[in-house]
PDB file of C-alpha atoms and ligand atoms in Angstrom:
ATOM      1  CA  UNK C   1      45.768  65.711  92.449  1.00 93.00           C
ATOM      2  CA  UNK C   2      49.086  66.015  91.403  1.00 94.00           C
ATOM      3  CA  UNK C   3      49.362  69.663  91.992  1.00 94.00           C
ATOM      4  CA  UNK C   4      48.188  69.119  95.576  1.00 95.00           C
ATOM      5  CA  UNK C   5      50.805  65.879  96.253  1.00 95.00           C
ATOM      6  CA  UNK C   6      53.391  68.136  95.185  1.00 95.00           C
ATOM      7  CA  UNK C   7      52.249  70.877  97.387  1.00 94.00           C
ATOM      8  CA  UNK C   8      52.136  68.458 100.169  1.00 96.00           C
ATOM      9  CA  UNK C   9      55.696  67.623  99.610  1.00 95.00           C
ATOM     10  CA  UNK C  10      57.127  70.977  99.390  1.00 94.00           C
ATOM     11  CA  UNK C  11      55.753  72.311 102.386  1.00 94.00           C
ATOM     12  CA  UNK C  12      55.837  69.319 104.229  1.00 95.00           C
ATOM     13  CA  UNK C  13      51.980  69.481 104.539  1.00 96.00           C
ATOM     14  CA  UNK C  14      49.863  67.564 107.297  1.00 97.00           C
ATOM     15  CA  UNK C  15      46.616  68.020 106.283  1.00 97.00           C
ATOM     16  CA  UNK C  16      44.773  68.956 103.304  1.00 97.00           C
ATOM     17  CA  UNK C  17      40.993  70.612 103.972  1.00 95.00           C
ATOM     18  CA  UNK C  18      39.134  71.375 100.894  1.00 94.00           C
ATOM     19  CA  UNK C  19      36.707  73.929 101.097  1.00 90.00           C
ATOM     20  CA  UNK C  20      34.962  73.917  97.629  1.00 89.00           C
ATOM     21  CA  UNK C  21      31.688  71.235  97.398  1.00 86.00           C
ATOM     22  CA  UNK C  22      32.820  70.087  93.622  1.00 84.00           C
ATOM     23  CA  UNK C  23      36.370  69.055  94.575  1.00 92.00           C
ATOM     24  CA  UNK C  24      35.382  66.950  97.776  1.00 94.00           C
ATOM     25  CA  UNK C  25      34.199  63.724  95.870  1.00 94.00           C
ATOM     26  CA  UNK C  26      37.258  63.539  93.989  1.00 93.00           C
ATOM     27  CA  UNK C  27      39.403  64.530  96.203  1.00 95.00           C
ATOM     28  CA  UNK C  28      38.125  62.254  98.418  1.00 96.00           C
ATOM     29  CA  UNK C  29      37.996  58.841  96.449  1.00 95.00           C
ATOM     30  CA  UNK C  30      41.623  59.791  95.663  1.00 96.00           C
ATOM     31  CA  UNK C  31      43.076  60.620  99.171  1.00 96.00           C
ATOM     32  CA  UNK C  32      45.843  58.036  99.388  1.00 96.00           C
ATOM     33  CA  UNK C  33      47.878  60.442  96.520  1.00 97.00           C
ATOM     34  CA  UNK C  34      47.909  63.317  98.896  1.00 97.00           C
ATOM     35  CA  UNK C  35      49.479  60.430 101.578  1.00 96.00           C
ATOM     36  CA  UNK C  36      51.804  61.297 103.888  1.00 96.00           C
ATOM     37  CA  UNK C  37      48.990  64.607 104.511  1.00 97.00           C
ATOM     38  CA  UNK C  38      45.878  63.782 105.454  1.00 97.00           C
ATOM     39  CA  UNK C  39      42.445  64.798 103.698  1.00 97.00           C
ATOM     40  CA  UNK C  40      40.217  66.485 106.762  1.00 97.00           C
ATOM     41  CA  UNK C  41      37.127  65.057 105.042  1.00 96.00           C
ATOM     42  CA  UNK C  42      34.578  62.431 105.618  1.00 96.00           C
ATOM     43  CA  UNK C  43      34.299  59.279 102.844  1.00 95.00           C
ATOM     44  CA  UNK C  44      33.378  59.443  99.870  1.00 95.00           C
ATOM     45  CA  UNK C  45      30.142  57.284 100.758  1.00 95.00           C
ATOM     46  CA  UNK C  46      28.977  60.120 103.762  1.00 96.00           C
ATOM     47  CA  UNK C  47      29.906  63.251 100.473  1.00 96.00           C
ATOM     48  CA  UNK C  48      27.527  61.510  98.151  1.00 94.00           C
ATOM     49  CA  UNK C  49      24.689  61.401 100.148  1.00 95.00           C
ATOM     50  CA  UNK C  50      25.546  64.836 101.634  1.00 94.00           C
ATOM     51  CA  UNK C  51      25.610  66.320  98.460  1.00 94.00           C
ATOM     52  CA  UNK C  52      22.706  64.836  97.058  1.00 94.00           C
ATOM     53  CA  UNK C  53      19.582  66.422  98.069  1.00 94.00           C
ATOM     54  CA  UNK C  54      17.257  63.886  97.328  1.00 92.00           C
ATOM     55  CA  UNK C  55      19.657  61.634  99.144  1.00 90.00           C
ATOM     56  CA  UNK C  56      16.683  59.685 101.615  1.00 82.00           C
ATOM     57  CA  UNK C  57      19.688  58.715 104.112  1.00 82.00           C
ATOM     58  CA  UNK C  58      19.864  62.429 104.879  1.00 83.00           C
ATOM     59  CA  UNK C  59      15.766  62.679 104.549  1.00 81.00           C
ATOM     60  CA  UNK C  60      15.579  60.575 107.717  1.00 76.00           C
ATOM     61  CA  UNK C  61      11.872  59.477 107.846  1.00 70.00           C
ATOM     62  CA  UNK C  62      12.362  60.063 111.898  1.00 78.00           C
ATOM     63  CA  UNK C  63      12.459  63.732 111.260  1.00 82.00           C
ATOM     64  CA  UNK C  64      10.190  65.482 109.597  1.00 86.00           C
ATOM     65  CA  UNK C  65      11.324  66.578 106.082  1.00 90.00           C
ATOM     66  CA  UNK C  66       9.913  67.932 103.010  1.00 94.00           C
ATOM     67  CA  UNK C  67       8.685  66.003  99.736  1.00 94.00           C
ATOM     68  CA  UNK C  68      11.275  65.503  97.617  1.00 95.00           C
ATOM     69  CA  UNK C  69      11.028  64.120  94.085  1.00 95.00           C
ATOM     70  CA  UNK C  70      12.442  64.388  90.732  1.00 95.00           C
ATOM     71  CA  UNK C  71      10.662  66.924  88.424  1.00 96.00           C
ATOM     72  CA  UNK C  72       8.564  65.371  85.812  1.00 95.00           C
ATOM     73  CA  UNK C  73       6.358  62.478  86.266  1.00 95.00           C
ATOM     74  CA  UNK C  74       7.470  61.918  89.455  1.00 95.00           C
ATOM     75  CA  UNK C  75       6.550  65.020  90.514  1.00 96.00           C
ATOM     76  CA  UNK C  76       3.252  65.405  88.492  1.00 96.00           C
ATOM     77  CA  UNK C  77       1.750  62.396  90.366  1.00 97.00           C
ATOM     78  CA  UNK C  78       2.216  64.417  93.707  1.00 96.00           C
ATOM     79  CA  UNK C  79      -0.855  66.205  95.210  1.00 97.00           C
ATOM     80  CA  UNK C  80       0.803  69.553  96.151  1.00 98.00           C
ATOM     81  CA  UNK C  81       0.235  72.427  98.206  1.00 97.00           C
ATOM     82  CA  UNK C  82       1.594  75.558  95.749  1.00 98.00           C
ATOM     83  CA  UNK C  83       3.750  77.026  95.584  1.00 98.00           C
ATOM     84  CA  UNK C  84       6.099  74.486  96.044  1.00 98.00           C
ATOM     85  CA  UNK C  85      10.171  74.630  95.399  1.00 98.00           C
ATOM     86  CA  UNK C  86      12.570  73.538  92.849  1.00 97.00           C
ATOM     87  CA  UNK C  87      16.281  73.459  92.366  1.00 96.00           C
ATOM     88  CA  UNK C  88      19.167  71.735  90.778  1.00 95.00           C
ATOM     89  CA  UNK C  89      19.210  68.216  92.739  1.00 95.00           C
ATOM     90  CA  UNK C  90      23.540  68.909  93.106  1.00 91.00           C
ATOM     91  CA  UNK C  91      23.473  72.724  93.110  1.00 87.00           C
ATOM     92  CA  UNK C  92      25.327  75.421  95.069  1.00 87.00           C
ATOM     93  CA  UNK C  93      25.608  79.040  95.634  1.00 84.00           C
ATOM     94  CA  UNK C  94      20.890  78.905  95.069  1.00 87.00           C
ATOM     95  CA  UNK C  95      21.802  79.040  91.264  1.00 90.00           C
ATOM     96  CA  UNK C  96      19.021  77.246  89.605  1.00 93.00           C
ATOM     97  CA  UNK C  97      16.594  77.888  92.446  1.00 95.00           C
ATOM     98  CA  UNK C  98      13.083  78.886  91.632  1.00 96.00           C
ATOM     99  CA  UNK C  99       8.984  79.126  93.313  1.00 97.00           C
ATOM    100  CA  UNK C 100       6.618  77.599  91.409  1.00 97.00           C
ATOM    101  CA  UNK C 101       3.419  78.924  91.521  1.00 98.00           C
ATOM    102  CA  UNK C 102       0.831  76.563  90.125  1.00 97.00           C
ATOM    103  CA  UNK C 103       0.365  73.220  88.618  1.00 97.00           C
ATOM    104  CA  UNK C 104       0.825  75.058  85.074  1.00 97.00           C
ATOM    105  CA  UNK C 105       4.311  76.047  86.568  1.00 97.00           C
ATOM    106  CA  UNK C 106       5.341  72.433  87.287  1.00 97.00           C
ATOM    107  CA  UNK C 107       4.032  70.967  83.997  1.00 96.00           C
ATOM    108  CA  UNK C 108       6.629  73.298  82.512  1.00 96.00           C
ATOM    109  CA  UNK C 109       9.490  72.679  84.011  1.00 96.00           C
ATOM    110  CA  UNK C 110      12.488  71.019  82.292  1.00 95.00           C
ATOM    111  CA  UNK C 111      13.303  67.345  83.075  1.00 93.00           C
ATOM    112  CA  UNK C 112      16.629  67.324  81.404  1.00 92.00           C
ATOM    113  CA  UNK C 113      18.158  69.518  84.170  1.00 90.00           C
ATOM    114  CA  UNK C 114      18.658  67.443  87.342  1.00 92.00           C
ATOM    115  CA  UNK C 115      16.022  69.143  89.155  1.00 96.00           C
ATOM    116  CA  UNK C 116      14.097  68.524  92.208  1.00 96.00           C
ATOM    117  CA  UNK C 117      10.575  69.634  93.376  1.00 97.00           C
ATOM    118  CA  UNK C 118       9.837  70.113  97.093  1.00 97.00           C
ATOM    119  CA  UNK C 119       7.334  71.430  99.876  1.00 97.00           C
ATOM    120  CA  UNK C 120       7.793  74.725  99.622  1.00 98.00           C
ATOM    121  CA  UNK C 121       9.432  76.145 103.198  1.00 97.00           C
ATOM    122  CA  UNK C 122       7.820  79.496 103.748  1.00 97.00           C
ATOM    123  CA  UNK C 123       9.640  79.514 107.464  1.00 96.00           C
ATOM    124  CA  UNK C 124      12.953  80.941 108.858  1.00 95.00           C
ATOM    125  CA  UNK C 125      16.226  79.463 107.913  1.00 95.00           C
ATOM    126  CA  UNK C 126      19.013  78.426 109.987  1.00 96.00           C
ATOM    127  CA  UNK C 127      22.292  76.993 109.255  1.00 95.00           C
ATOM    128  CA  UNK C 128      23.703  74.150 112.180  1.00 98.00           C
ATOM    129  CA  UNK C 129      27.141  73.989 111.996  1.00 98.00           C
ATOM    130  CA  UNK C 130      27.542  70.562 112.889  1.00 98.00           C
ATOM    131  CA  UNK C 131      31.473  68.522 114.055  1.00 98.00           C
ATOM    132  CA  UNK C 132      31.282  64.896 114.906  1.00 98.00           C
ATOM    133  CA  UNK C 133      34.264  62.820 116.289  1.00 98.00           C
ATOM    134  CA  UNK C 134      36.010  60.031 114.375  1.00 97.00           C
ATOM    135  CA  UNK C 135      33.085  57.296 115.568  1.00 97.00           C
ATOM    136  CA  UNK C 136      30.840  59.454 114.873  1.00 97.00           C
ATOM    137  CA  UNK C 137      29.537  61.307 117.512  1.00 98.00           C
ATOM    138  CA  UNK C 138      28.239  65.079 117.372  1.00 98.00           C
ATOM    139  CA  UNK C 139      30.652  66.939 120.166  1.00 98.00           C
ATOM    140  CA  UNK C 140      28.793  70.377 118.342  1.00 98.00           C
ATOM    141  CA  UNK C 141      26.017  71.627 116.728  1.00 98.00           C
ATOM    142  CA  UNK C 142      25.645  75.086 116.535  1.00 98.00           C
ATOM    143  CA  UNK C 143      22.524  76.941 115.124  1.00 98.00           C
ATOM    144  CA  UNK C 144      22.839  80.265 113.306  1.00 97.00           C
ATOM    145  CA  UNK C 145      20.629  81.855 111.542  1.00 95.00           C
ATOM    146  CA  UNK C 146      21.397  83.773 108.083  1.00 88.00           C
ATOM    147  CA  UNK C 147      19.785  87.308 108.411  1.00 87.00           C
ATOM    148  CA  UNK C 148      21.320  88.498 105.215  1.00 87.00           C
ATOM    149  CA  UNK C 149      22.579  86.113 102.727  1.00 85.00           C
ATOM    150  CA  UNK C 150      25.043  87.529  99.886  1.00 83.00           C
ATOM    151  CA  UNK C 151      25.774  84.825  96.669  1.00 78.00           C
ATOM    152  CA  UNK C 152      25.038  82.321  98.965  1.00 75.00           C
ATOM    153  CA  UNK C 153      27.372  83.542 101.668  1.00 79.00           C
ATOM    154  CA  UNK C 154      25.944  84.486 105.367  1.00 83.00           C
ATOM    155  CA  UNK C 155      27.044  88.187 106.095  1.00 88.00           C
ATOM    156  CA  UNK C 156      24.533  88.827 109.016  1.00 93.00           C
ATOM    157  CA  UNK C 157      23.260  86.635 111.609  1.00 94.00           C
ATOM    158  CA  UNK C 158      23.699  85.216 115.534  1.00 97.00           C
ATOM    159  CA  UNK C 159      24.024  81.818 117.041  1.00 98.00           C
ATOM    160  CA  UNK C 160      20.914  80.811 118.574  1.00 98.00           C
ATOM    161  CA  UNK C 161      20.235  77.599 120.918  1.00 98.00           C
ATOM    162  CA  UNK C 162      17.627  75.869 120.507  1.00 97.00           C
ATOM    163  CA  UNK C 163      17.260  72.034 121.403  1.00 97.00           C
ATOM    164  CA  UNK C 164      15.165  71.110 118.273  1.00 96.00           C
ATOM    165  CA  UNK C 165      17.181  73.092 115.631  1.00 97.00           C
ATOM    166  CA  UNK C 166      20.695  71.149 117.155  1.00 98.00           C
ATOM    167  CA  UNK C 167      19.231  67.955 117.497  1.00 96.00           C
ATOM    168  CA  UNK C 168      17.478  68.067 114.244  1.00 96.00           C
ATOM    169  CA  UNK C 169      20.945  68.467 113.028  1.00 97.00           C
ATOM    170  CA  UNK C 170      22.391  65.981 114.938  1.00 97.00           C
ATOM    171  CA  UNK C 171      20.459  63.258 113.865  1.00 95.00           C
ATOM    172  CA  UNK C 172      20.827  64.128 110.405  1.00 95.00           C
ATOM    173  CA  UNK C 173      24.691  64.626 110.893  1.00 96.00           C
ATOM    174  CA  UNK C 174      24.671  60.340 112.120  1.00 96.00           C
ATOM    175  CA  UNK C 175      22.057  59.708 109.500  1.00 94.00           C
ATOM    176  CA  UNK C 176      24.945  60.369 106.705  1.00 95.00           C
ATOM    177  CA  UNK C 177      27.866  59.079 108.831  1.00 96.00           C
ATOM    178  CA  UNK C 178      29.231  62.309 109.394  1.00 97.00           C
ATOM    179  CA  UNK C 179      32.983  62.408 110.484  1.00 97.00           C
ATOM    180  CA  UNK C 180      34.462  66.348 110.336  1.00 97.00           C
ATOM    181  CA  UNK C 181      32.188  69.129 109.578  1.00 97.00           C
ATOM    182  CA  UNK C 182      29.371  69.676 107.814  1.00 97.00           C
ATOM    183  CA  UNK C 183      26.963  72.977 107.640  1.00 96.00           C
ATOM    184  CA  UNK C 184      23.268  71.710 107.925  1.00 96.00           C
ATOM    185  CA  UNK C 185      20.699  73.991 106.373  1.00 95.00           C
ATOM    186  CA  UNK C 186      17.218  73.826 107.933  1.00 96.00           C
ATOM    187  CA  UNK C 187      14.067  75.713 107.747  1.00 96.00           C
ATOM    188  CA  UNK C 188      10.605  75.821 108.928  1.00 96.00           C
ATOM    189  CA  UNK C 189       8.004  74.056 107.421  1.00 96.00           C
ATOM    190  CA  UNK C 190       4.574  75.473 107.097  1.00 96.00           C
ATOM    191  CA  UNK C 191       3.766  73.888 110.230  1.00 96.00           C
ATOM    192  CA  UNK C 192       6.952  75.799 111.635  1.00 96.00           C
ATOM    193  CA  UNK C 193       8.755  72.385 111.787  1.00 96.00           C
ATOM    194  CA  UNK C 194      12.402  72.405 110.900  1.00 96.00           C
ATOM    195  CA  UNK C 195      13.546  70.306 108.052  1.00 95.00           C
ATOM    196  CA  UNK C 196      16.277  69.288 106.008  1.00 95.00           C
ATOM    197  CA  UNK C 197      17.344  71.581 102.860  1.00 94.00           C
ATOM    198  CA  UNK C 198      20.494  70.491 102.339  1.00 95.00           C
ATOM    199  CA  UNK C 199      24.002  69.272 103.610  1.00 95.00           C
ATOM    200  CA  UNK C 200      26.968  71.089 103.168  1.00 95.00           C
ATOM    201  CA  UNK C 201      29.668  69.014 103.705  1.00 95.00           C
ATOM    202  CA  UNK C 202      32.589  71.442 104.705  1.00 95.00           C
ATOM    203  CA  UNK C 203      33.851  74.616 106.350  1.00 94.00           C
ATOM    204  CA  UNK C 204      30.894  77.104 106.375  1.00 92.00           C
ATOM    205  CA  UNK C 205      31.539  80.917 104.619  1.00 87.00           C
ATOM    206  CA  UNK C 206      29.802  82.262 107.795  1.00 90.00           C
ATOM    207  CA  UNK C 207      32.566  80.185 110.160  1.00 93.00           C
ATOM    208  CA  UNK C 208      34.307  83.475 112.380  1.00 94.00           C
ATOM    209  CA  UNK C 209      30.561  83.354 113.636  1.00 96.00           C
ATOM    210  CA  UNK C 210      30.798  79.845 114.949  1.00 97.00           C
ATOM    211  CA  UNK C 211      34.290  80.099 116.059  1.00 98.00           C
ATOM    212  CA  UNK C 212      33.332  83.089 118.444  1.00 98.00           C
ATOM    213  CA  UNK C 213      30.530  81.448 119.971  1.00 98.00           C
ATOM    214  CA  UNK C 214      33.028  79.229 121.379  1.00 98.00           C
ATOM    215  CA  UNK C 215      33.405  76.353 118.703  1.00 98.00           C
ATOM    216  CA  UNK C 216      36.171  76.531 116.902  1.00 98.00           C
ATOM    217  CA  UNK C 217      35.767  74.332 114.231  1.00 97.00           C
ATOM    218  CA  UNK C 218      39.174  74.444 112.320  1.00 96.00           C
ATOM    219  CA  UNK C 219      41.300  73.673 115.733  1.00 97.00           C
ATOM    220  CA  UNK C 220      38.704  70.839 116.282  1.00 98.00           C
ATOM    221  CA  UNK C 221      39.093  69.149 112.708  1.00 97.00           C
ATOM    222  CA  UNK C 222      42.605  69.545 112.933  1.00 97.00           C
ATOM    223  CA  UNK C 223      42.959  67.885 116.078  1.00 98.00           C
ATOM    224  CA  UNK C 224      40.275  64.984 114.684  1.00 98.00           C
ATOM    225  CA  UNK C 225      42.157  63.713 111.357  1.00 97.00           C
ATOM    226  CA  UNK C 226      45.652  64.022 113.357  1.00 96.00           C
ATOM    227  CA  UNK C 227      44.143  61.212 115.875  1.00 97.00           C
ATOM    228  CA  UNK C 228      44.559  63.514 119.209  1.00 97.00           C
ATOM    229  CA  UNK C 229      41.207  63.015 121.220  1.00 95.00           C
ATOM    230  CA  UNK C 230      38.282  65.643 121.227  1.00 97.00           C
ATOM    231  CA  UNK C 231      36.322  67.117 124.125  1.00 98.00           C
ATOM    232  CA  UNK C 232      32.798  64.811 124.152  1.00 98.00           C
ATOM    233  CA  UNK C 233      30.696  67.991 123.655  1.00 98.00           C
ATOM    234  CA  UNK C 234      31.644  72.009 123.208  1.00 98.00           C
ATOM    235  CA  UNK C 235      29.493  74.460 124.568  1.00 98.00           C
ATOM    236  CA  UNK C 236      28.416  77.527 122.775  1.00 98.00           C
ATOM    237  CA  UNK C 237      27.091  80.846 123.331  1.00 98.00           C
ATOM    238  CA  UNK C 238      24.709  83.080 121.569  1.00 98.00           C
ATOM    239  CA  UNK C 239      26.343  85.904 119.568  1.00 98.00           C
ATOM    240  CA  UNK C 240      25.379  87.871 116.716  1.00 97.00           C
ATOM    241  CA  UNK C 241      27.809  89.252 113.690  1.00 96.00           C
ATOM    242  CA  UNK C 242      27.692  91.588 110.565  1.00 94.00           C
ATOM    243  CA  UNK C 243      30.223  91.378 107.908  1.00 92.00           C
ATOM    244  CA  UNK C 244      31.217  94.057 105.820  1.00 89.00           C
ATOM    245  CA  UNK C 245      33.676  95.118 102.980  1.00 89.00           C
ATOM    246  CA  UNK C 246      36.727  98.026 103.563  1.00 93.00           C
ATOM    247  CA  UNK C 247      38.972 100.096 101.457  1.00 95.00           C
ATOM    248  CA  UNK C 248      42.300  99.866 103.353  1.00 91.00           C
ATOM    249  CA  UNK C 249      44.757 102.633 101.877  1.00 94.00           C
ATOM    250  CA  UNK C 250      48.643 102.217 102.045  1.00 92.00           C
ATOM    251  CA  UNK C 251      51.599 103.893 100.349  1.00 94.00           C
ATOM    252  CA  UNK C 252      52.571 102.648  97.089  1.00 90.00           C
ATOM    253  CA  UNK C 253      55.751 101.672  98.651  1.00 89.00           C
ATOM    254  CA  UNK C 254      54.233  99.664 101.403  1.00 89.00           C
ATOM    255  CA  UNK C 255      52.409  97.423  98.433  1.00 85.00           C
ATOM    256  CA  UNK C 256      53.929  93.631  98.872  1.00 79.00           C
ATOM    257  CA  UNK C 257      54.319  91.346  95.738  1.00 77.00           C
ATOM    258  CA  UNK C 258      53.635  87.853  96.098  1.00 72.00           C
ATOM    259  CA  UNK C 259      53.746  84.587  94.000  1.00 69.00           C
ATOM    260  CA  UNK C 260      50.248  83.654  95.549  1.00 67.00           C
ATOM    261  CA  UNK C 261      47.892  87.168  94.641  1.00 67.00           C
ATOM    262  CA  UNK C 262      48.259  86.912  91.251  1.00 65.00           C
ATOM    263  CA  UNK C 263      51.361  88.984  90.568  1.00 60.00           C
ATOM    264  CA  UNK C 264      53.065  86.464  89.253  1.00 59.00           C
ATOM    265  CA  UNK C 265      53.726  88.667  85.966  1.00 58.00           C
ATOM    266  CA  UNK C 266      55.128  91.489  87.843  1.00 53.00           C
ATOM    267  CA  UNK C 267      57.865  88.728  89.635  1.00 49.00           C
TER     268      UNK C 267
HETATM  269  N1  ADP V 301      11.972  73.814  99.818  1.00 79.12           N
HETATM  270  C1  ADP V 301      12.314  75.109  99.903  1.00 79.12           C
HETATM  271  N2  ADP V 301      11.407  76.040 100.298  1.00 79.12           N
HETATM  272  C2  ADP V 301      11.755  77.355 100.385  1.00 79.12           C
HETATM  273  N3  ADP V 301      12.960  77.845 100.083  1.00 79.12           N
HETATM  274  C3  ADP V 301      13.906  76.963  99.681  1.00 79.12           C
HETATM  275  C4  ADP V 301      13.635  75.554  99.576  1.00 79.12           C
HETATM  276  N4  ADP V 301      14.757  74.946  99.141  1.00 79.12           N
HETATM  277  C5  ADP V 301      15.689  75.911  99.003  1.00 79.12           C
HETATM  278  N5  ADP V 301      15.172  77.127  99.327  1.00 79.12           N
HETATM  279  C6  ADP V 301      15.888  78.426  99.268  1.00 79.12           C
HETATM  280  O1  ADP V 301      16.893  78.382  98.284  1.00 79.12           O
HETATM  281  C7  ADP V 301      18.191  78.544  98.864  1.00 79.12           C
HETATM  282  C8  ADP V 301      19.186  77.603  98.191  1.00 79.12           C
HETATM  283  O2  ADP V 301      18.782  76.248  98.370  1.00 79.12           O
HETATM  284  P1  ADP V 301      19.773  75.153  98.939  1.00 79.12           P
HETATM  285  O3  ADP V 301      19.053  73.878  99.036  1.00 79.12           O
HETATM  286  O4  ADP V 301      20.406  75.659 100.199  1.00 79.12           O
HETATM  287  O5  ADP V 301      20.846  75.039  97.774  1.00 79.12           O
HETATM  288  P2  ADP V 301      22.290  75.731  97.527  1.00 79.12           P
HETATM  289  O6  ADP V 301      22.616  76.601  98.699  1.00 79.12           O
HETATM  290  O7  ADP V 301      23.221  74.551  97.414  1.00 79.12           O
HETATM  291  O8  ADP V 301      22.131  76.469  96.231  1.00 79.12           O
HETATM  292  C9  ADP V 301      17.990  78.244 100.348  1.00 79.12           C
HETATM  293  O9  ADP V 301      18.937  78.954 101.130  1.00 79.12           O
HETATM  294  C10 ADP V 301      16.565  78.693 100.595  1.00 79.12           C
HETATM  295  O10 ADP V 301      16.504  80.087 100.882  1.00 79.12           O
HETATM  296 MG1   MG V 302      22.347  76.220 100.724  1.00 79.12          MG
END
């Protein structure tokens, strides 16, 4: 925190937007320090829950959603449909994430490790790129699903509309008090419901996609925690994108030096 405040005063910073799910609590319960800059980020109160995925204010019982319990007894007294799904109950980035087959399976897994044991979604994912205004109201939610996913990162996919994916994330978005941006996973159920996997509570990796369907998120959020007032709802089109990596060749000479690549050495 003191790093930051200091950054804040050197540059004569306005706002601060964290864009890492670890740092956001803290940052958050401690955002007078970064004062006079402003931390683009919803209470710590709405981060908990958003980050908790057994949180049941984000499981809205108004929506359908999938079991969730903690592994162990909790989840042995459960009458299952295997395979079902289990991961780290504050995880990121799918580490932890594993199918278990069969009861056998679910006797065996750890209980010191946080985890969580779910319907298992066999349906298509989507991500819902939600923004709601400072009383709360969603003036976005945009849809997109993940075609290819790379360490957790979207690299392939296209905006799609659909009434029940964006409302599903809507009401989910008010459920946790949502003020700023979140990324609200969803999937199909067996039934080919979509439900709740998990709020992320922050800019989304996949974001140029969102941004070129005509919601651009960052201009939005800055213009929210300065106070100026928001359009009531932002329309968005479908579009589809593929990211990829390139090899860009210069000169030796034409190489710049800076304090912020790591070159610090070399200065
Ligand atoms: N209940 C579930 N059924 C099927 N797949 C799931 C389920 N929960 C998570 N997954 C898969 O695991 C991935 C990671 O889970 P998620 O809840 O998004 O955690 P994180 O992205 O924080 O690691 C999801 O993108 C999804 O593909
Ligand atoms: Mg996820």
């Amino acid at each position: 925190m003191p790093a930051i405040a200091r950054m804040v005063e050197a540059d004569d910073l306005d706002l601060v937007i964290s864009t890492v799910d670890v740092e956001l609590i803290a940052l958050s319960e401690r955002r007078e320090e970064l004062a006079p800059a402003i931390l683009a980020a919803p209470s710590a109160d709405t981060l908990n829950t958003a980050l908790d995925k057994m949180a049941r204010r984000a499981l809205r019982s108004d929506r359908p959603h999938p079991r969730t319990v903690l592994a162990g007894s909790d989840a042995a007294a459960v009458d299952w449909e295997f395979p079902v799904f289990a991961k780290p109950r504050q995880g990121a980035g799918s580490r932890g994430v594993r199918l278990v087959p069969d009861r056998a399976a679910l006797d065996a897994l750890p209980t010191d490790e946080g985890l969580i044991v779910q319907d298992f979604l066999p349906g298509e994912e989507y991500s819902v790129d939600v923004i709601a205004d400072a009383a709360g109201n969603v003036i976005a939610a945009v849809p997109r699903t993940r075609a290819r996913v790379d360490s957790g990162v979207a690299i392939a996919g296209r905006t799609v509309r659909d009434e029940e994916l964006e409302e599903t994330a809507a009401v989910i978005a008010r459920a946790i008090g949502l003020v700023g941006v979140a990324n609200v996973q969803l999937r199909r159920d067996r039934a080919g419901r979509a439900v709740l996997l998990e709020v992320n509570p922050r800019f989304p990796g996949a974001l140029p996609l969102t941004i070129a369907a005509g919601v651009d998120i960052p201009s939005l959020v800055t213009d929210l925690f300065l106070g100026r007032e928001l359009p009531v709802r932002v329309p968005f089109r479908e579009v589809a994108s593929v990211r990829f990596l390139e090899d860009v060749i210069v000169e030796v000479d034409d190489l710049l030096v800076s304090a912020h690549a790591g070159h610090q050495e070399e200065l």
